[in-house]
XYZ file of N, CA and C in Angstrom:
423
model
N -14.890 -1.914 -4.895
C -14.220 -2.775 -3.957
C -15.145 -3.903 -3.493
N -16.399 -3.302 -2.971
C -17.372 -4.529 -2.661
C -17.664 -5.599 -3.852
N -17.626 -5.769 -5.335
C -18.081 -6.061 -6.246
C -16.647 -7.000 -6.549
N -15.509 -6.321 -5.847
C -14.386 -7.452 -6.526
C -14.510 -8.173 -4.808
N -14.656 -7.378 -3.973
C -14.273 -8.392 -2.736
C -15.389 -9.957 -2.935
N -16.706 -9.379 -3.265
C -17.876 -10.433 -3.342
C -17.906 -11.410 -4.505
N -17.154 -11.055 -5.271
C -17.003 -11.972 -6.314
C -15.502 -12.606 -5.844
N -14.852 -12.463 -5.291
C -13.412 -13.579 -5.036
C -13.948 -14.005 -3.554
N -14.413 -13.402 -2.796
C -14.372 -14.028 -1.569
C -16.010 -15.301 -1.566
N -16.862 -14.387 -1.435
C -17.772 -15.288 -1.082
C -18.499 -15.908 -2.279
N -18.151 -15.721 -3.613
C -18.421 -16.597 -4.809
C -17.621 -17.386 -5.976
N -16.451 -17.337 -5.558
C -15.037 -17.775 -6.115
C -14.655 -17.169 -7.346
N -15.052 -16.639 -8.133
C -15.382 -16.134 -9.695
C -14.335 -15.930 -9.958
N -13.511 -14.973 -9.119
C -11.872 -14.818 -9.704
C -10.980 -15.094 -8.739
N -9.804 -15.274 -9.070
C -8.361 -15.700 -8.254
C -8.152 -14.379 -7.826
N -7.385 -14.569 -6.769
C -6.355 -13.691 -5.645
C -5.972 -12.762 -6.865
N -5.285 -12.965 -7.387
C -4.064 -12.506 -8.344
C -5.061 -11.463 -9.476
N -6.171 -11.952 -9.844
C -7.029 -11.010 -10.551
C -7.535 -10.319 -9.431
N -8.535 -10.177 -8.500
C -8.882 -9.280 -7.546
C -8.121 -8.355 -6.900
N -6.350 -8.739 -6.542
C -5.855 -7.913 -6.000
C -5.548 -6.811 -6.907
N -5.376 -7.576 -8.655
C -5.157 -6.556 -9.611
C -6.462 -5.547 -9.848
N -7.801 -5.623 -9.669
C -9.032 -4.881 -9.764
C -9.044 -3.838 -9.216
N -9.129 -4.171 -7.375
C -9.269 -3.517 -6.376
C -7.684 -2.692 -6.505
N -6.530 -2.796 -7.272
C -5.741 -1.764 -7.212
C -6.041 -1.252 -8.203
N -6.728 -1.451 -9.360
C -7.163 -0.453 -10.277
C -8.138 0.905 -9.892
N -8.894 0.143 -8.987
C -9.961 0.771 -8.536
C -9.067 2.260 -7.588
N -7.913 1.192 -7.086
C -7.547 2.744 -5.664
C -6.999 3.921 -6.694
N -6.372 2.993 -7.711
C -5.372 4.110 -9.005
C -6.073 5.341 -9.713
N -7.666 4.653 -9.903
C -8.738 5.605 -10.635
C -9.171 6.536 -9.445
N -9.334 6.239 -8.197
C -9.569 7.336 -7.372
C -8.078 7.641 -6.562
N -7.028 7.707 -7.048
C -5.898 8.572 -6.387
C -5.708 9.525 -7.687
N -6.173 9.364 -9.106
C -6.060 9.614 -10.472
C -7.316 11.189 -10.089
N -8.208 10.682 -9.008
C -9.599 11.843 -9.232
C -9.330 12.439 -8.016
N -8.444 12.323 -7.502
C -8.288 12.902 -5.810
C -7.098 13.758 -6.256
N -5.900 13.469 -7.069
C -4.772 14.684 -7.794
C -5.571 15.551 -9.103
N -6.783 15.648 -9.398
C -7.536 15.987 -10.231
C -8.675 17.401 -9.521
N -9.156 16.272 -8.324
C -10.000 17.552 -7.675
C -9.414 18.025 -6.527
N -8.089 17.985 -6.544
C -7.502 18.290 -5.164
C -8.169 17.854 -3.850
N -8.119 16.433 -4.421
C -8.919 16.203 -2.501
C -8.223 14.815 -1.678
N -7.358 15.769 -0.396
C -6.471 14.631 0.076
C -7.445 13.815 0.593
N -8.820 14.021 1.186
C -9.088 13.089 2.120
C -9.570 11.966 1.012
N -9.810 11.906 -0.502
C -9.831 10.650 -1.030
C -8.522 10.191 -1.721
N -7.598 10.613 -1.644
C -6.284 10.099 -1.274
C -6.025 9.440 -0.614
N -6.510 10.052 0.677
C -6.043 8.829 1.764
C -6.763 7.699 2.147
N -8.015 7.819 1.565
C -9.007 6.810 1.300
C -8.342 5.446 0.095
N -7.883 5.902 -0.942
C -8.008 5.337 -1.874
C -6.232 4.689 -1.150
N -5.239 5.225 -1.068
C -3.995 4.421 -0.392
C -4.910 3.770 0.766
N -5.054 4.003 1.968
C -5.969 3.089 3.145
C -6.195 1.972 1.984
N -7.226 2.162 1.356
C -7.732 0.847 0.565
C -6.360 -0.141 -0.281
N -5.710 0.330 -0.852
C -5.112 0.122 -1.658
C -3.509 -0.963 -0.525
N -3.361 -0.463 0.619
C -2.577 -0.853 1.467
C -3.585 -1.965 2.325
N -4.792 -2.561 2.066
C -5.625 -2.964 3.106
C -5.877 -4.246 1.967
N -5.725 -3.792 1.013
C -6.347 -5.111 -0.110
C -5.764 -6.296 0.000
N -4.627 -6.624 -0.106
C -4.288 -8.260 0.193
C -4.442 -8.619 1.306
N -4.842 -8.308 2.561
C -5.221 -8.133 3.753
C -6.868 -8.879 3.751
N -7.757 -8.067 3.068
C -8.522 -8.302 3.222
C -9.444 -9.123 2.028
N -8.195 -9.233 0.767
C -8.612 -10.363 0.073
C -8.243 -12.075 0.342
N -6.891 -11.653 0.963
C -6.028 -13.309 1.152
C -6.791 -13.639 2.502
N -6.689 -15.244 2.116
C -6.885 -16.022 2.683
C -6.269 -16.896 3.709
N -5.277 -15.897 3.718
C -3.678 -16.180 4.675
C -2.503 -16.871 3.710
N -3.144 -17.501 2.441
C -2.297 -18.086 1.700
C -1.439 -17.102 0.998
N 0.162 -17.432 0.490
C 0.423 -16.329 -0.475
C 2.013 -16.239 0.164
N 2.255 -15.645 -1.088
C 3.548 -15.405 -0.882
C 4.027 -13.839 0.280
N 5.083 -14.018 0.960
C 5.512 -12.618 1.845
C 5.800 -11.993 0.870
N 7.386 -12.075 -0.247
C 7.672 -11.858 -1.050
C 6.599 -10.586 -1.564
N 5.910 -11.674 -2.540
C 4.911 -10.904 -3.459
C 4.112 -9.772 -2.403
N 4.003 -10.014 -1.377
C 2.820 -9.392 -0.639
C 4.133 -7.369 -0.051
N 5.170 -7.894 0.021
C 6.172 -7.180 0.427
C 6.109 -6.010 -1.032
N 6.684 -6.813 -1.639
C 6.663 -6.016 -3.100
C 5.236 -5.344 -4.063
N 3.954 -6.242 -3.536
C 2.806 -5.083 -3.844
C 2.983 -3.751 -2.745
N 3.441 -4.167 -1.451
C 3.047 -2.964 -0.399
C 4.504 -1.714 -1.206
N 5.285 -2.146 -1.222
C 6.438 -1.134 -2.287
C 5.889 -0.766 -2.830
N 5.353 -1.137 -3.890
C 4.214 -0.318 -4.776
C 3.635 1.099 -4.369
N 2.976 0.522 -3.151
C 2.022 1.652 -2.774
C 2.744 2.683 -2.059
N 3.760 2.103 -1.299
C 4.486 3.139 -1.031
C 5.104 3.878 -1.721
N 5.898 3.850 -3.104
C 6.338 4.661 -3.790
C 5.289 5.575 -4.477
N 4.262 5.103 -4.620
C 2.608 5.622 -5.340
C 2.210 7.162 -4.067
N 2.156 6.707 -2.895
C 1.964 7.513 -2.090
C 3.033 8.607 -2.046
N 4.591 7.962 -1.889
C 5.532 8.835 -2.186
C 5.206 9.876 -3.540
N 4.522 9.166 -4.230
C 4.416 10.129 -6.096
C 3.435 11.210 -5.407
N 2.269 11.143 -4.514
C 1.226 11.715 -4.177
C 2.048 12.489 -3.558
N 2.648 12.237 -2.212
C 3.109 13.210 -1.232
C 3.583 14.759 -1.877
N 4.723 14.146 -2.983
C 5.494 14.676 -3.969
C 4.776 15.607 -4.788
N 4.040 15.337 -5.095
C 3.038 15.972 -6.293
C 2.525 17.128 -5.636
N 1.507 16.771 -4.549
C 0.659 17.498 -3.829
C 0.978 18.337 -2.600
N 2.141 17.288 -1.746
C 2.453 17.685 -0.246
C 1.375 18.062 0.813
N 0.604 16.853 0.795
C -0.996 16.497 1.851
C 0.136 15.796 2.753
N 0.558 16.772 3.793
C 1.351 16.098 4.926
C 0.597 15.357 5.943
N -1.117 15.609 6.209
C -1.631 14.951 6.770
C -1.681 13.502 5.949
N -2.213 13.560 5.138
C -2.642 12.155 4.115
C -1.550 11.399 4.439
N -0.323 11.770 3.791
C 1.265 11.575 3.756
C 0.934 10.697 5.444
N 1.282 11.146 6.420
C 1.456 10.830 8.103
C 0.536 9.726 7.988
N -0.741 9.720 7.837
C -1.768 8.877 7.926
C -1.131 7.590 6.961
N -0.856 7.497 5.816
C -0.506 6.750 5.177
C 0.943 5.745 5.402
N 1.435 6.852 6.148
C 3.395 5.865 6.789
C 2.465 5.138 8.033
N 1.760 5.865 8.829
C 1.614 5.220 10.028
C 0.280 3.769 9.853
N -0.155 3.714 8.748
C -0.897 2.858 8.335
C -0.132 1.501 7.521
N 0.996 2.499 6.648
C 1.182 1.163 5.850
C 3.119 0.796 6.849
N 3.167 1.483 8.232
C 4.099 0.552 9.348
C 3.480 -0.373 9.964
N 2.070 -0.132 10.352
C 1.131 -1.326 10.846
C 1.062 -2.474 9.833
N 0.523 -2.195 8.267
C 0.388 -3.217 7.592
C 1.813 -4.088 7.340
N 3.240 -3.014 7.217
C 4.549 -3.584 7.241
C 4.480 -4.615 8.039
N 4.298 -3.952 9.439
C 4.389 -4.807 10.884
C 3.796 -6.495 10.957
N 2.618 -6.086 10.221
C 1.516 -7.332 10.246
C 2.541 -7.959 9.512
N 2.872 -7.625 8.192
C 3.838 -8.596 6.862
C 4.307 -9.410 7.646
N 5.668 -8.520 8.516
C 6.845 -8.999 9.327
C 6.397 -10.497 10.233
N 4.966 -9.889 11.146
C 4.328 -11.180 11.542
C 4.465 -12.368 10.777
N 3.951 -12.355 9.684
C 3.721 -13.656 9.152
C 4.816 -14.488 8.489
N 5.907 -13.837 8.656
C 7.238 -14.563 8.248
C 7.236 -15.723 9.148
N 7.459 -16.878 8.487
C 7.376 -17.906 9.373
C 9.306 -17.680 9.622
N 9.718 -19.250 10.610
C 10.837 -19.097 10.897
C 11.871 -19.410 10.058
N 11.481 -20.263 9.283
C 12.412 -21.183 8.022
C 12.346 -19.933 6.918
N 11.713 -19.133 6.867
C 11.414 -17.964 5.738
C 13.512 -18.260 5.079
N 13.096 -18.029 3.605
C 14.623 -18.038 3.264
C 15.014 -16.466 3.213
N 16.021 -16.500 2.861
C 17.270 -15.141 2.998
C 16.472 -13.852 1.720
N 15.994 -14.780 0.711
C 15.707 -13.758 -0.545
C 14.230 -13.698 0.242
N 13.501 -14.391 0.805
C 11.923 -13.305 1.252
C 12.515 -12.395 2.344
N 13.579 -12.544 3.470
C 13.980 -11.783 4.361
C 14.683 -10.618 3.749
N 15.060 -10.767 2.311
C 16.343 -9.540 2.238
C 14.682 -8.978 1.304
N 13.637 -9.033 0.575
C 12.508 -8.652 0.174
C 11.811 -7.133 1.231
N 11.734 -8.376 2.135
C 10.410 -7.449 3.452
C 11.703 -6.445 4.278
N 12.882 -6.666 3.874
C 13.951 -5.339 4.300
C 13.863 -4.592 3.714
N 13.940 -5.014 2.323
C 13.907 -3.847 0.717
C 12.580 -3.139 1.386
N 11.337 -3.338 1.939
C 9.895 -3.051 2.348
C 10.465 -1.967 3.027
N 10.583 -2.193 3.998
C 10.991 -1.691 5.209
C 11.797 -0.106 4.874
N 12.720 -0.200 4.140
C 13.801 0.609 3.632
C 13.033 1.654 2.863
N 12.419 0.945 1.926
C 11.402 2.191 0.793
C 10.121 2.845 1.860
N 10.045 2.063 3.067
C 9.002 2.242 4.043
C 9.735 4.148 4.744
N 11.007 4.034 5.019
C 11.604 4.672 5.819
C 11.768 6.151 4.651
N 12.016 5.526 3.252
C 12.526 6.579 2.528
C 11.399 7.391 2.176
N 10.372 6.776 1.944
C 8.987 7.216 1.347
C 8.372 8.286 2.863
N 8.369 7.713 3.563
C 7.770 8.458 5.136
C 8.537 9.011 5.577
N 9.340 8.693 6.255
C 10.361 9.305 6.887
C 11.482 10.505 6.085
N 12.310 10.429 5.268
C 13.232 11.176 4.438
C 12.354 11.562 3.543
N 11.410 11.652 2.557
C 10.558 12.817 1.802
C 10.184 13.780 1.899
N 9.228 13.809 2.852
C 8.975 15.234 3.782
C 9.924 16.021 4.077
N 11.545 15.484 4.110
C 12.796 16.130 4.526
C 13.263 17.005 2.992
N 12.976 16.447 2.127
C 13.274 17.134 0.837
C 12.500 18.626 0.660
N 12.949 19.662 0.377
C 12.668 20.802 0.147
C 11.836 20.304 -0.999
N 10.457 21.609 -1.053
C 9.482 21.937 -2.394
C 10.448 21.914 -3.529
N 9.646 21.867 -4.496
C 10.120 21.870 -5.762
C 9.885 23.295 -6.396
């Protein structure tokens, strides 16, 4: 993470769009070794990171849209984890982290935002509710 943050932020070397793709490789290979050695607390390390990255790569520039639809991502990814494993702590830690990062999204909607980024960061919102909220409600497998 430090090695892609220091090379896009403070030396320009790569674009947004390559770094955000790195640093999610990076969370994928340790959520890949955390369902491997059974260990939620780098689970919840590697989502934390993985929900924190356009955050702390952008420059404020960027699309909601796109930024809405990477955070889907992670939420259905976490949903795959919850599912897999059932780390209800990790799971809790992870809704109540990526409603803050939702929250922040929602912030930055300016007012003119059109109908397709607003009906986007709803689609967010919705997979936000199904993934956290209604999963945990599903009986074991």
């Amino acid at each position: 993470y430090m090695a892609v943050f220091s090379a896009h932020v403070f030396y320009g070397l790569i674009p947004l769009g390559v770094a955000i793709g790195l640093a999610s490789m990076v969370s994928l290979v340790c959520l890949g070794m955390s369902l491997n050695s059974n260990s939620p607390v780098l689970a919840g390390v590697a989502l934390s990171a993985a929900l924190g990255t356009p955050f702390v790569l952008s420059s404020g520039e960027g699309s909601i849209s796109a930024l809405t639809m990477y955070l889907i991502l992670v939420f259905l990814t976490a949903g795959y984890v919850f599912w897999k494993r059932r780390w209800s702590l990790t799971h809790a830690f992870t809704g109540l982290l990526g409603f803050a990062v939702l929250f922040l999204a929602t912030e930055m909607v300016p007012e003119e935002a059109s109908v397709a980024t607003r009906g986007v960061l709803q689609a967010g919102i919705v997979v936000l509710w199904l993934v956290f909220a209604l999963l945990p409600l599903v009986p074991d497998r």
